[in-house]
PDB file of C-alpha atoms and ligand atoms in Angstrom:
ATOM      1  CA  MET A   1      10.175 113.640 113.168  1.00 97.00           C
ATOM      2  CA  GLN A   2      10.848 116.700 110.737  1.00 98.00           C
ATOM      3  CA  LEU A   3       8.479 117.639 107.937  1.00 98.00           C
ATOM      4  CA  LEU A   4       9.979 117.930 104.357  1.00 98.00           C
ATOM      5  CA  GLU A   5       8.050 121.002 103.481  1.00 98.00           C
ATOM      6  CA  GLY A   6       7.705 121.475  99.816  1.00 98.00           C
ATOM      7  CA  LYS A   7       6.844 125.168 100.433  1.00 98.00           C
ATOM      8  CA  VAL A   8      10.300 125.868 101.946  1.00 98.00           C
ATOM      9  CA  ALA A   9      12.195 123.841  99.489  1.00 98.00           C
ATOM     10  CA  SER A  10      10.514 125.122  96.435  1.00 98.00           C
ATOM     11  CA  SER A  11      10.601 128.599  97.575  1.00 98.00           C
ATOM     12  CA  ALA A  12      14.423 128.601  97.776  1.00 97.00           C
ATOM     13  CA  ILE A  13      14.588 127.082  94.351  1.00 98.00           C
ATOM     14  CA  LYS A  14      12.043 129.662  92.884  1.00 98.00           C
ATOM     15  CA  GLU A  15      13.853 132.766  94.398  1.00 98.00           C
ATOM     16  CA  ASP A  16      17.120 131.449  92.850  1.00 98.00           C
ATOM     17  CA  LEU A  17      15.451 131.173  89.413  1.00 98.00           C
ATOM     18  CA  LYS A  18      13.529 134.291  89.811  1.00 98.00           C
ATOM     19  CA  ASN A  19      16.865 136.250  90.371  1.00 98.00           C
ATOM     20  CA  LYS A  20      18.683 134.422  87.470  1.00 98.00           C
ATOM     21  CA  ILE A  21      15.629 135.554  85.232  1.00 98.00           C
ATOM     22  CA  SER A  22      15.572 139.036  86.426  1.00 98.00           C
ATOM     23  CA  ALA A  23      19.295 139.208  85.699  1.00 97.00           C
ATOM     24  CA  LEU A  24      18.336 138.160  81.986  1.00 95.00           C
ATOM     25  CA  ALA A  25      15.615 140.799  81.831  1.00 95.00           C
ATOM     26  CA  SER A  26      17.855 143.570  82.971  1.00 96.00           C
ATOM     27  CA  GLU A  27      20.475 142.512  80.173  1.00 95.00           C
ATOM     28  CA  GLY A  28      17.804 142.677  77.648  1.00 94.00           C
ATOM     29  CA  LYS A  29      17.948 138.843  76.954  1.00 95.00           C
ATOM     30  CA  LYS A  30      15.186 136.851  76.008  1.00 96.00           C
ATOM     31  CA  LEU A  31      12.979 135.184  78.856  1.00 97.00           C
ATOM     32  CA  PRO A  32      12.249 131.496  78.985  1.00 98.00           C
ATOM     33  CA  HIS A  33       9.116 130.612  77.554  1.00 98.00           C
ATOM     34  CA  LEU A  34       6.964 127.568  78.378  1.00 98.00           C
ATOM     35  CA  ALA A  35       4.194 126.030  76.316  1.00 98.00           C
ATOM     36  CA  ALA A  36       1.628 123.922  78.271  1.00 98.00           C
ATOM     37  CA  ILE A  37      -1.186 122.051  76.332  1.00 98.00           C
ATOM     38  CA  LEU A  38      -4.202 121.032  78.017  1.00 98.00           C
ATOM     39  CA  VAL A  39      -6.712 118.669  76.281  1.00 98.00           C
ATOM     40  CA  GLY A  40     -10.250 118.386  77.896  1.00 97.00           C
ATOM     41  CA  ASN A  41     -11.554 119.424  81.158  1.00 96.00           C
ATOM     42  CA  ASP A  42     -10.076 116.971  83.783  1.00 95.00           C
ATOM     43  CA  PRO A  43     -10.334 118.810  87.086  1.00 93.00           C
ATOM     44  CA  ALA A  44      -6.993 117.617  88.443  1.00 93.00           C
ATOM     45  CA  SER A  45      -5.201 118.357  85.214  1.00 96.00           C
ATOM     46  CA  GLN A  46      -6.719 121.861  85.013  1.00 97.00           C
ATOM     47  CA  THR A  47      -5.454 122.435  88.516  1.00 95.00           C
ATOM     48  CA  TYR A  48      -1.986 121.280  87.846  1.00 96.00           C
ATOM     49  CA  VAL A  49      -1.621 123.196  84.513  1.00 98.00           C
ATOM     50  CA  ASN A  50      -3.039 126.420  86.042  1.00 97.00           C
ATOM     51  CA  SER A  51      -0.639 125.828  88.991  1.00 97.00           C
ATOM     52  CA  LYS A  52       2.402 125.431  86.498  1.00 98.00           C
ATOM     53  CA  VAL A  53       1.286 128.662  84.574  1.00 98.00           C
ATOM     54  CA  LYS A  54       0.972 130.597  87.719  1.00 98.00           C
ATOM     55  CA  ASN A  55       4.296 129.621  89.104  1.00 98.00           C
ATOM     56  CA  CYS A  56       5.999 130.732  85.794  1.00 98.00           C
ATOM     57  CA  HIS A  57       4.495 134.197  86.060  1.00 98.00           C
ATOM     58  CA  GLU A  58       5.699 134.436  89.473  1.00 98.00           C
ATOM     59  CA  ILE A  59       9.282 134.173  88.716  1.00 98.00           C
ATOM     60  CA  GLY A  60       9.211 135.672  85.381  1.00 98.00           C
ATOM     61  CA  ILE A  61       9.028 132.720  82.924  1.00 98.00           C
ATOM     62  CA  THR A  62       6.789 133.490  80.123  1.00 98.00           C
ATOM     63  CA  SER A  63       4.180 130.927  79.422  1.00 98.00           C
ATOM     64  CA  SER A  64       1.530 130.338  76.798  1.00 98.00           C
ATOM     65  CA  LEU A  65      -1.341 127.960  77.544  1.00 98.00           C
ATOM     66  CA  PHE A  66      -2.897 126.013  74.615  1.00 98.00           C
ATOM     67  CA  ARG A  67      -6.376 124.557  75.604  1.00 98.00           C
ATOM     68  CA  PHE A  68      -8.089 122.217  73.245  1.00 98.00           C
ATOM     69  CA  ASP A  69     -11.674 120.508  73.497  1.00 98.00           C
ATOM     70  CA  GLU A  70     -11.586 116.864  74.375  1.00 97.00           C
ATOM     71  CA  SER A  71     -12.685 116.036  70.714  1.00 98.00           C
ATOM     72  CA  ILE A  72      -9.432 117.426  69.152  1.00 98.00           C
ATOM     73  CA  SER A  73      -8.051 114.642  66.844  1.00 98.00           C
ATOM     74  CA  GLU A  74      -4.710 113.124  67.353  1.00 98.00           C
ATOM     75  CA  LYS A  75      -3.395 114.749  64.092  1.00 98.00           C
ATOM     76  CA  GLU A  76      -4.524 118.295  65.037  1.00 98.00           C
ATOM     77  CA  LEU A  77      -2.624 117.750  68.262  1.00 98.00           C
ATOM     78  CA  LEU A  78       0.548 116.425  66.851  1.00 98.00           C
ATOM     79  CA  GLU A  79       0.569 119.191  64.353  1.00 98.00           C
ATOM     80  CA  LYS A  80       0.208 121.847  67.071  1.00 98.00           C
ATOM     81  CA  ILE A  81       3.373 120.248  68.756  1.00 98.00           C
ATOM     82  CA  ILE A  82       5.452 120.223  65.597  1.00 98.00           C
ATOM     83  CA  GLU A  83       4.373 124.009  65.198  1.00 98.00           C
ATOM     84  CA  LEU A  84       5.817 124.620  68.638  1.00 98.00           C
ATOM     85  CA  ASN A  85       8.909 122.701  67.994  1.00 98.00           C
ATOM     86  CA  ASN A  86       9.497 124.806  65.193  1.00 98.00           C
ATOM     87  CA  GLN A  87       8.764 128.090  66.887  1.00 98.00           C
ATOM     88  CA  LYS A  88      12.017 129.523  68.055  1.00 96.00           C
ATOM     89  CA  ASP A  89      10.717 131.748  70.856  1.00 97.00           C
ATOM     90  CA  ILE A  90       9.365 128.588  72.671  1.00 98.00           C
ATOM     91  CA  ASP A  91      12.009 126.766  74.974  1.00 98.00           C
ATOM     92  CA  GLY A  92       9.856 124.073  76.765  1.00 98.00           C
ATOM     93  CA  ILE A  93       6.710 122.079  75.726  1.00 98.00           C
ATOM     94  CA  LEU A  94       4.632 120.179  77.949  1.00 98.00           C
ATOM     95  CA  VAL A  95       1.377 118.165  77.071  1.00 98.00           C
ATOM     96  CA  GLN A  96      -0.438 117.379  80.271  1.00 98.00           C
ATOM     97  CA  VAL A  97      -1.273 113.850  80.598  1.00 97.00           C
ATOM     98  CA  PRO A  98      -3.736 111.741  80.712  1.00 96.00           C
ATOM     99  CA  LEU A  99      -5.033 112.349  77.301  1.00 98.00           C
ATOM    100  CA  PRO A 100      -8.295 111.348  75.872  1.00 97.00           C
ATOM    101  CA  LYS A 101      -8.241 107.832  74.889  1.00 97.00           C
ATOM    102  CA  HIS A 102      -8.104 108.365  71.090  1.00 98.00           C
ATOM    103  CA  ILE A 103      -4.784 110.194  71.416  1.00 98.00           C
ATOM    104  CA  SER A 104      -1.622 108.175  71.681  1.00 98.00           C
ATOM    105  CA  GLU A 105       0.344 109.426  74.501  1.00 97.00           C
ATOM    106  CA  LYS A 106       3.302 107.501  73.083  1.00 98.00           C
ATOM    107  CA  LYS A 107       2.952 109.510  69.946  1.00 98.00           C
ATOM    108  CA  VAL A 108       2.696 112.836  71.581  1.00 98.00           C
ATOM    109  CA  THR A 109       5.781 112.063  73.772  1.00 98.00           C
ATOM    110  CA  LEU A 110       7.681 111.157  70.827  1.00 98.00           C
ATOM    111  CA  ALA A 111       6.594 114.053  68.781  1.00 98.00           C
ATOM    112  CA  ILE A 112       7.936 116.837  71.393  1.00 98.00           C
ATOM    113  CA  SER A 113      11.502 117.757  70.475  1.00 98.00           C
ATOM    114  CA  PRO A 114      13.924 116.165  73.232  1.00 98.00           C
ATOM    115  CA  GLU A 115      15.573 119.678  73.379  1.00 98.00           C
ATOM    116  CA  LYS A 116      12.195 121.193  74.498  1.00 98.00           C
ATOM    117  CA  ASP A 117      11.041 118.238  76.333  1.00 98.00           C
ATOM    118  CA  VAL A 118      10.880 119.769  79.861  1.00 98.00           C
ATOM    119  CA  ASP A 119       8.785 116.973  81.124  1.00 98.00           C
ATOM    120  CA  GLY A 120      11.756 114.522  80.327  1.00 98.00           C
ATOM    121  CA  PHE A 121       9.369 112.115  79.113  1.00 98.00           C
ATOM    122  CA  HIS A 122      10.896 111.514  75.795  1.00 98.00           C
ATOM    123  CA  PRO A 123      13.099 108.362  75.258  1.00 98.00           C
ATOM    124  CA  VAL A 124      16.096 110.282  74.214  1.00 98.00           C
ATOM    125  CA  ASN A 125      15.998 112.184  77.564  1.00 98.00           C
ATOM    126  CA  ILE A 126      15.162 108.969  79.479  1.00 98.00           C
ATOM    127  CA  GLY A 127      18.209 107.343  77.769  1.00 98.00           C
ATOM    128  CA  ASN A 128      20.477 110.107  78.574  1.00 97.00           C
ATOM    129  CA  MET A 129      19.365 110.022  82.241  1.00 97.00           C
ATOM    130  CA  VAL A 130      20.126 106.266  82.360  1.00 96.00           C
ATOM    131  CA  LEU A 131      23.491 106.906  80.927  1.00 95.00           C
ATOM    132  CA  GLY A 132      24.274 109.790  83.242  1.00 94.00           C
ATOM    133  CA  PHE A 133      24.513 112.177  80.449  1.00 95.00           C
ATOM    134  CA  PRO A 134      22.910 115.621  80.345  1.00 95.00           C
ATOM    135  CA  SER A 135      19.138 115.362  80.184  1.00 97.00           C
ATOM    136  CA  PHE A 136      15.924 116.785  81.211  1.00 98.00           C
ATOM    137  CA  ILE A 137      14.823 114.780  84.161  1.00 97.00           C
ATOM    138  CA  SER A 138      11.235 114.652  84.617  1.00 96.00           C
ATOM    139  CA  ALA A 139       9.705 116.885  87.309  1.00 97.00           C
ATOM    140  CA  THR A 140       8.717 114.260  89.942  1.00 98.00           C
ATOM    141  CA  PRO A 141      12.018 112.288  90.434  1.00 98.00           C
ATOM    142  CA  PHE A 142      13.744 115.614  90.044  1.00 98.00           C
ATOM    143  CA  GLY A 143      11.588 117.304  92.591  1.00 98.00           C
ATOM    144  CA  ILE A 144      12.253 114.485  94.997  1.00 98.00           C
ATOM    145  CA  LEU A 145      16.215 114.914  94.533  1.00 98.00           C
ATOM    146  CA  LEU A 146      15.823 118.536  95.103  1.00 98.00           C
ATOM    147  CA  MET A 147      14.023 117.761  98.283  1.00 98.00           C
ATOM    148  CA  LEU A 148      16.493 115.492  99.611  1.00 98.00           C
ATOM    149  CA  GLU A 149      19.151 118.020  98.620  1.00 97.00           C
ATOM    150  CA  HIS A 150      17.415 120.803 100.259  1.00 97.00           C
ATOM    151  CA  TYR A 151      17.114 118.888 103.727  1.00 98.00           C
ATOM    152  CA  LYS A 152      20.704 117.518 103.435  1.00 97.00           C
ATOM    153  CA  ILE A 153      19.386 113.963 103.426  1.00 98.00           C
ATOM    154  CA  GLU A 154      22.349 111.511 102.478  1.00 97.00           C
ATOM    155  CA  THR A 155      21.658 108.745  99.964  1.00 98.00           C
ATOM    156  CA  GLU A 156      25.156 107.297  99.594  1.00 97.00           C
ATOM    157  CA  GLY A 157      25.167 103.755 100.991  1.00 97.00           C
ATOM    158  CA  LYS A 158      21.486 104.074 101.946  1.00 98.00           C
ATOM    159  CA  HIS A 159      18.883 101.369 101.402  1.00 98.00           C
ATOM    160  CA  VAL A 160      16.100 103.085  99.348  1.00 98.00           C
ATOM    161  CA  VAL A 161      12.885 101.136  98.903  1.00 98.00           C
ATOM    162  CA  VAL A 162      10.828 102.568  95.817  1.00 98.00           C
ATOM    163  CA  ILE A 163       7.129 101.221  95.676  1.00 98.00           C
ATOM    164  CA  GLY A 164       5.648 101.669  92.219  1.00 98.00           C
ATOM    165  CA  ARG A 165       7.623 101.126  88.916  1.00 98.00           C
ATOM    166  CA  SER A 166       5.574 103.748  86.786  1.00 97.00           C
ATOM    167  CA  ASN A 167       7.571 105.459  83.925  1.00 95.00           C
ATOM    168  CA  ASN A 168       7.269 108.895  85.283  1.00 95.00           C
ATOM    169  CA  VAL A 169       8.150 108.103  88.930  1.00 97.00           C
ATOM    170  CA  GLY A 170       9.191 104.649  90.218  1.00 98.00           C
ATOM    171  CA  THR A 171      11.512 103.668  87.416  1.00 98.00           C
ATOM    172  CA  PRO A 172      13.337 107.038  86.896  1.00 98.00           C
ATOM    173  CA  ILE A 173      13.964 107.601  90.637  1.00 98.00           C
ATOM    174  CA  SER A 174      15.137 104.225  91.152  1.00 98.00           C
ATOM    175  CA  ILE A 175      17.834 104.534  88.519  1.00 98.00           C
ATOM    176  CA  LEU A 176      18.907 108.213  89.637  1.00 98.00           C
ATOM    177  CA  LEU A 177      19.236 107.032  93.321  1.00 98.00           C
ATOM    178  CA  SER A 178      21.325 104.018  92.181  1.00 97.00           C
ATOM    179  CA  ARG A 179      23.682 105.842  90.054  1.00 96.00           C
ATOM    180  CA  ASN A 180      27.229 107.315  90.892  1.00 91.00           C
ATOM    181  CA  ASN A 181      25.961 110.788  91.676  1.00 87.00           C
ATOM    182  CA  LYS A 182      25.619 113.251  94.490  1.00 84.00           C
ATOM    183  CA  TYR A 183      22.271 112.312  95.196  1.00 88.00           C
ATOM    184  CA  GLY A 184      22.736 108.544  94.220  1.00 96.00           C
ATOM    185  CA  ASN A 185      25.073 105.826  95.466  1.00 97.00           C
ATOM    186  CA  ALA A 186      22.027 104.034  97.223  1.00 98.00           C
ATOM    187  CA  THR A 187      21.121 100.514  97.102  1.00 98.00           C
ATOM    188  CA  VAL A 188      17.704 100.559  95.575  1.00 98.00           C
ATOM    189  CA  THR A 189      15.035  97.904  95.663  1.00 98.00           C
ATOM    190  CA  LEU A 190      12.356  98.623  93.181  1.00 98.00           C
ATOM    191  CA  CYS A 191       8.852  97.110  94.500  1.00 98.00           C
ATOM    192  CA  HIS A 192       5.664  96.596  92.577  1.00 97.00           C
ATOM    193  CA  SER A 193       2.455  94.637  92.501  1.00 95.00           C
ATOM    194  CA  ARG A 194       4.059  91.406  91.899  1.00 97.00           C
ATOM    195  CA  THR A 195       6.699  91.942  94.772  1.00 97.00           C
ATOM    196  CA  LYS A 196       6.398  89.072  97.500  1.00 97.00           C
ATOM    197  CA  ASN A 197       7.203  90.192 101.266  1.00 97.00           C
ATOM    198  CA  LEU A 198       6.529  93.739 100.522  1.00 98.00           C
ATOM    199  CA  GLN A 199       6.478  94.655 104.386  1.00 98.00           C
ATOM    200  CA  GLU A 200       9.668  92.926 105.082  1.00 98.00           C
ATOM    201  CA  ILE A 201      11.387  94.650 102.280  1.00 98.00           C
ATOM    202  CA  CYS A 202      10.113  98.085 103.232  1.00 98.00           C
ATOM    203  CA  LYS A 203      11.001  97.515 106.941  1.00 98.00           C
ATOM    204  CA  GLN A 204      14.678  97.206 105.883  1.00 98.00           C
ATOM    205  CA  ALA A 205      14.593 100.607 104.142  1.00 98.00           C
ATOM    206  CA  ASP A 206      16.385 103.750 105.399  1.00 98.00           C
ATOM    207  CA  ILE A 207      14.370 105.709 102.786  1.00 98.00           C
ATOM    208  CA  ILE A 208      10.902 104.699 101.421  1.00 98.00           C
ATOM    209  CA  ILE A 209       9.531 106.301  98.195  1.00 98.00           C
ATOM    210  CA  ALA A 210       5.887 105.622  98.028  1.00 98.00           C
ATOM    211  CA  ALA A 211       4.523 106.013  94.437  1.00 98.00           C
ATOM    212  CA  ILE A 212       1.589 103.639  93.884  1.00 97.00           C
ATOM    213  CA  GLY A 213      -1.488 105.882  93.670  1.00 95.00           C
ATOM    214  CA  ASN A 214      -3.055 103.949  96.555  1.00 96.00           C
ATOM    215  CA  PRO A 215      -4.333 105.941  99.811  1.00 97.00           C
ATOM    216  CA  LYS A 216      -2.824 104.924 103.001  1.00 96.00           C
ATOM    217  CA  PHE A 217      -0.909 101.757 101.336  1.00 97.00           C
ATOM    218  CA  VAL A 218       2.252 102.244 103.355  1.00 98.00           C
ATOM    219  CA  THR A 219       1.045 101.548 106.940  1.00 98.00           C
ATOM    220  CA  ALA A 220       3.205 101.976 110.050  1.00 98.00           C
ATOM    221  CA  ASP A 221       4.203  98.156 110.479  1.00 98.00           C
ATOM    222  CA  MET A 222       5.902  98.584 106.971  1.00 98.00           C
ATOM    223  CA  VAL A 223       8.425 101.323 108.312  1.00 98.00           C
ATOM    224  CA  LYS A 224      11.544 101.283 110.397  1.00 98.00           C
ATOM    225  CA  GLU A 225      12.164 103.402 113.407  1.00 98.00           C
ATOM    226  CA  ASN A 226      13.636 106.845 112.019  1.00 98.00           C
ATOM    227  CA  ALA A 227      13.275 106.003 108.347  1.00 98.00           C
ATOM    228  CA  VAL A 228      12.915 108.799 105.800  1.00 98.00           C
ATOM    229  CA  VAL A 229       9.587 108.674 104.139  1.00 98.00           C
ATOM    230  CA  ILE A 230       8.777 110.351 100.765  1.00 98.00           C
ATOM    231  CA  ASP A 231       5.194 110.264  99.751  1.00 98.00           C
ATOM    232  CA  VAL A 232       4.499 110.877  95.884  1.00 98.00           C
ATOM    233  CA  GLY A 233       0.762 110.017  96.078  1.00 96.00           C
ATOM    234  CA  ILE A 234      -1.772 112.424  95.149  1.00 94.00           C
ATOM    235  CA  ASN A 235      -5.152 110.683  95.787  1.00 93.00           C
ATOM    236  CA  ARG A 236      -8.436 112.653  95.575  1.00 91.00           C
ATOM    237  CA  ILE A 237     -10.763 111.166  98.463  1.00 92.00           C
ATOM    238  CA  LYS A 238     -14.488 112.308  98.664  1.00 92.00           C
ATOM    239  CA  ASP A 239     -14.860 114.654 101.459  1.00 92.00           C
ATOM    240  CA  GLU A 240     -18.197 116.430 101.977  1.00 93.00           C
ATOM    241  CA  THR A 241     -16.410 118.794 104.811  1.00 93.00           C
ATOM    242  CA  LYS A 242     -14.339 120.390 101.969  1.00 92.00           C
ATOM    243  CA  LYS A 243     -15.490 123.125  99.686  1.00 89.00           C
ATOM    244  CA  SER A 244     -14.001 121.167  96.769  1.00 89.00           C
ATOM    245  CA  GLY A 245     -15.871 117.984  97.723  1.00 91.00           C
ATOM    246  CA  PHE A 246     -12.594 115.962  98.013  1.00 92.00           C
ATOM    247  CA  ALA A 247      -9.438 115.863 100.046  1.00 92.00           C
ATOM    248  CA  LEU A 248      -5.945 115.029  98.981  1.00 93.00           C
ATOM    249  CA  LYS A 249      -4.289 112.139 100.454  1.00 95.00           C
ATOM    250  CA  GLY A 250      -0.928 110.489 100.020  1.00 97.00           C
ATOM    251  CA  ASP A 251      -0.036 106.789  99.534  1.00 98.00           C
ATOM    252  CA  VAL A 252       1.115 106.680 103.196  1.00 98.00           C
ATOM    253  CA  ASP A 253      -0.927 106.345 106.425  1.00 98.00           C
ATOM    254  CA  PHE A 254       0.603 109.754 107.623  1.00 98.00           C
ATOM    255  CA  GLU A 255      -1.038 109.769 110.902  1.00 98.00           C
ATOM    256  CA  ASN A 256       0.495 106.450 112.104  1.00 98.00           C
ATOM    257  CA  VAL A 257       3.635 106.492 110.110  1.00 98.00           C
ATOM    258  CA  ALA A 258       4.885 109.936 110.789  1.00 98.00           C
ATOM    259  CA  PRO A 259       5.826 109.509 114.532  1.00 98.00           C
ATOM    260  CA  LYS A 260       8.151 106.538 113.619  1.00 98.00           C
ATOM    261  CA  THR A 261      10.039 108.511 111.004  1.00 98.00           C
ATOM    262  CA  SER A 262      12.939 110.997 111.126  1.00 98.00           C
ATOM    263  CA  PHE A 263      11.557 112.861 108.015  1.00 98.00           C
ATOM    264  CA  ILE A 264       8.413 112.661 106.132  1.00 98.00           C
ATOM    265  CA  THR A 265       6.693 114.603 103.340  1.00 98.00           C
ATOM    266  CA  PRO A 266       3.287 115.812 104.036  1.00 98.00           C
ATOM    267  CA  VAL A 267       0.313 115.462 101.310  1.00 97.00           C
ATOM    268  CA  PRO A 268      -0.413 118.159 100.172  1.00 96.00           C
ATOM    269  CA  GLY A 269       2.603 120.383 100.683  1.00 97.00           C
ATOM    270  CA  GLY A 270       5.234 118.116  99.904  1.00 98.00           C
ATOM    271  CA  VAL A 271       6.502 116.424  96.799  1.00 98.00           C
ATOM    272  CA  GLY A 272       3.820 117.967  94.644  1.00 96.00           C
ATOM    273  CA  LEU A 273       5.294 121.543  95.229  1.00 97.00           C
ATOM    274  CA  MET A 274       8.600 120.270  94.084  1.00 98.00           C
ATOM    275  CA  THR A 275       7.440 118.929  91.058  1.00 98.00           C
ATOM    276  CA  ILE A 276       6.482 122.455  90.030  1.00 98.00           C
ATOM    277  CA  ALA A 277      10.108 123.796  90.884  1.00 98.00           C
ATOM    278  CA  ALA A 278      11.593 120.874  89.016  1.00 98.00           C
ATOM    279  CA  LEU A 279       9.635 121.954  85.915  1.00 98.00           C
ATOM    280  CA  LEU A 280      10.764 125.482  86.364  1.00 98.00           C
ATOM    281  CA  MET A 281      14.546 124.423  86.501  1.00 98.00           C
ATOM    282  CA  ASN A 282      14.039 122.367  83.458  1.00 98.00           C
ATOM    283  CA  THR A 283      12.474 125.345  81.579  1.00 98.00           C
ATOM    284  CA  TYR A 284      15.278 127.774  82.668  1.00 98.00           C
ATOM    285  CA  GLN A 285      17.809 125.127  81.753  1.00 98.00           C
ATOM    286  CA  ALA A 286      16.279 124.572  78.355  1.00 98.00           C
ATOM    287  CA  ALA A 287      16.209 128.468  77.701  1.00 97.00           C
ATOM    288  CA  THR A 288      19.892 128.465  78.439  1.00 96.00           C
ATOM    289  CA  LEU A 289      20.758 125.875  76.155  1.00 95.00           C
ATOM    290  CA  HIS A 290      18.710 127.426  73.362  1.00 93.00           C
ATOM    291  CA  SER A 291      20.386 130.744  73.940  1.00 91.00           C
ATOM    292  CA  GLN A 292      23.965 129.149  73.713  1.00 87.00           C
ATOM    293  CA  GLU A 293      22.923 127.414  70.524  1.00 81.00           C
ATOM    294  CA  GLY A 294      21.831 130.765  68.892  1.00 70.00           C
ATOM    295  CA  GLU A 295      25.258 132.453  70.086  1.00 64.00           C
TER     296      GLU A 295
HETATM  297  N1  GUN B 301       0.228 114.544  84.658  1.00 90.02           N
HETATM  298  C1  GUN B 301       0.716 114.148  85.870  1.00 90.02           C
HETATM  299  N2  GUN B 301       2.028 114.531  85.970  1.00 90.02           N
HETATM  300  C2  GUN B 301       2.296 115.123  85.087  1.00 90.02           C
HETATM  301  C3  GUN B 301       3.680 115.782  84.724  1.00 90.02           C
HETATM  302  O1  GUN B 301       4.590 115.747  85.279  1.00 90.02           O
HETATM  303  N3  GUN B 301       3.800 116.153  83.258  1.00 90.02           N
HETATM  304  C4  GUN B 301       2.668 116.074  82.427  1.00 90.02           C
HETATM  305  N4  GUN B 301       2.882 116.735  81.336  1.00 90.02           N
HETATM  306  N5  GUN B 301       1.397 115.732  82.798  1.00 90.02           N
HETATM  307  C5  GUN B 301       1.413 114.943  84.207  1.00 90.02           C
END
């Protein structure tokens, strides 16, 4: 069994981006600029956004964090997004979700200009991705592809079983892996809460992608010998022995599953770090596109 280490794979990507951005700086060109919006005080969202901002800083991407109280109205938030859409120096915009209940995530997603939608959540980007046209691919599925690429894990002809059909992970990764791409050409089965015989289907998988948000959901009896297991779950479990009061656990029963696998992602330290690298790549790509438009 070999660990698919997010730290190793994401460091390689970040180093490459850092060099490209420092070349821009030495040519006196504009640096990529990410605007991140955080509404409220959800601890997990704060951690994620802080980490995104910190990673931008590490590689030379300019970032602006806009924090709003939980009570901000939907109208005010949409106005802020439109302002950022119109601001020429901003290349990418992300609004951390979940949002408070009185704000429609759909309206927020639709408000972000597709050219600045570095989260790849806008229907224009999803549509382009499905058709294989250039698009921003959302951070988690893109991060999974980057992880597979870094560790040279072939997907062509493989049976991939994706567990979970969320808009941000399960659905896009199932499409990306089935397309006629370098990291595609797999036969993909997308499983969800109504799937019958889940264990039987998972047992046939060469690659399992678990994205259900349910700790230890994937157990050893569901996994074929030498399968590759990608764990997307980040579940916060109460743990008094930790300073923070919680531990992060994936969707896979790591202890019992890992010995059967050829490759497996740890949680934390796996896919999570790749999603940040993917966001940085999207922001760099957005800046490149905008600078070409300006020429
Ligand atoms: N919340 C959890 N994951 C994400 C993500 O990738 N982007 C945004 N904007 N919010 C999230």
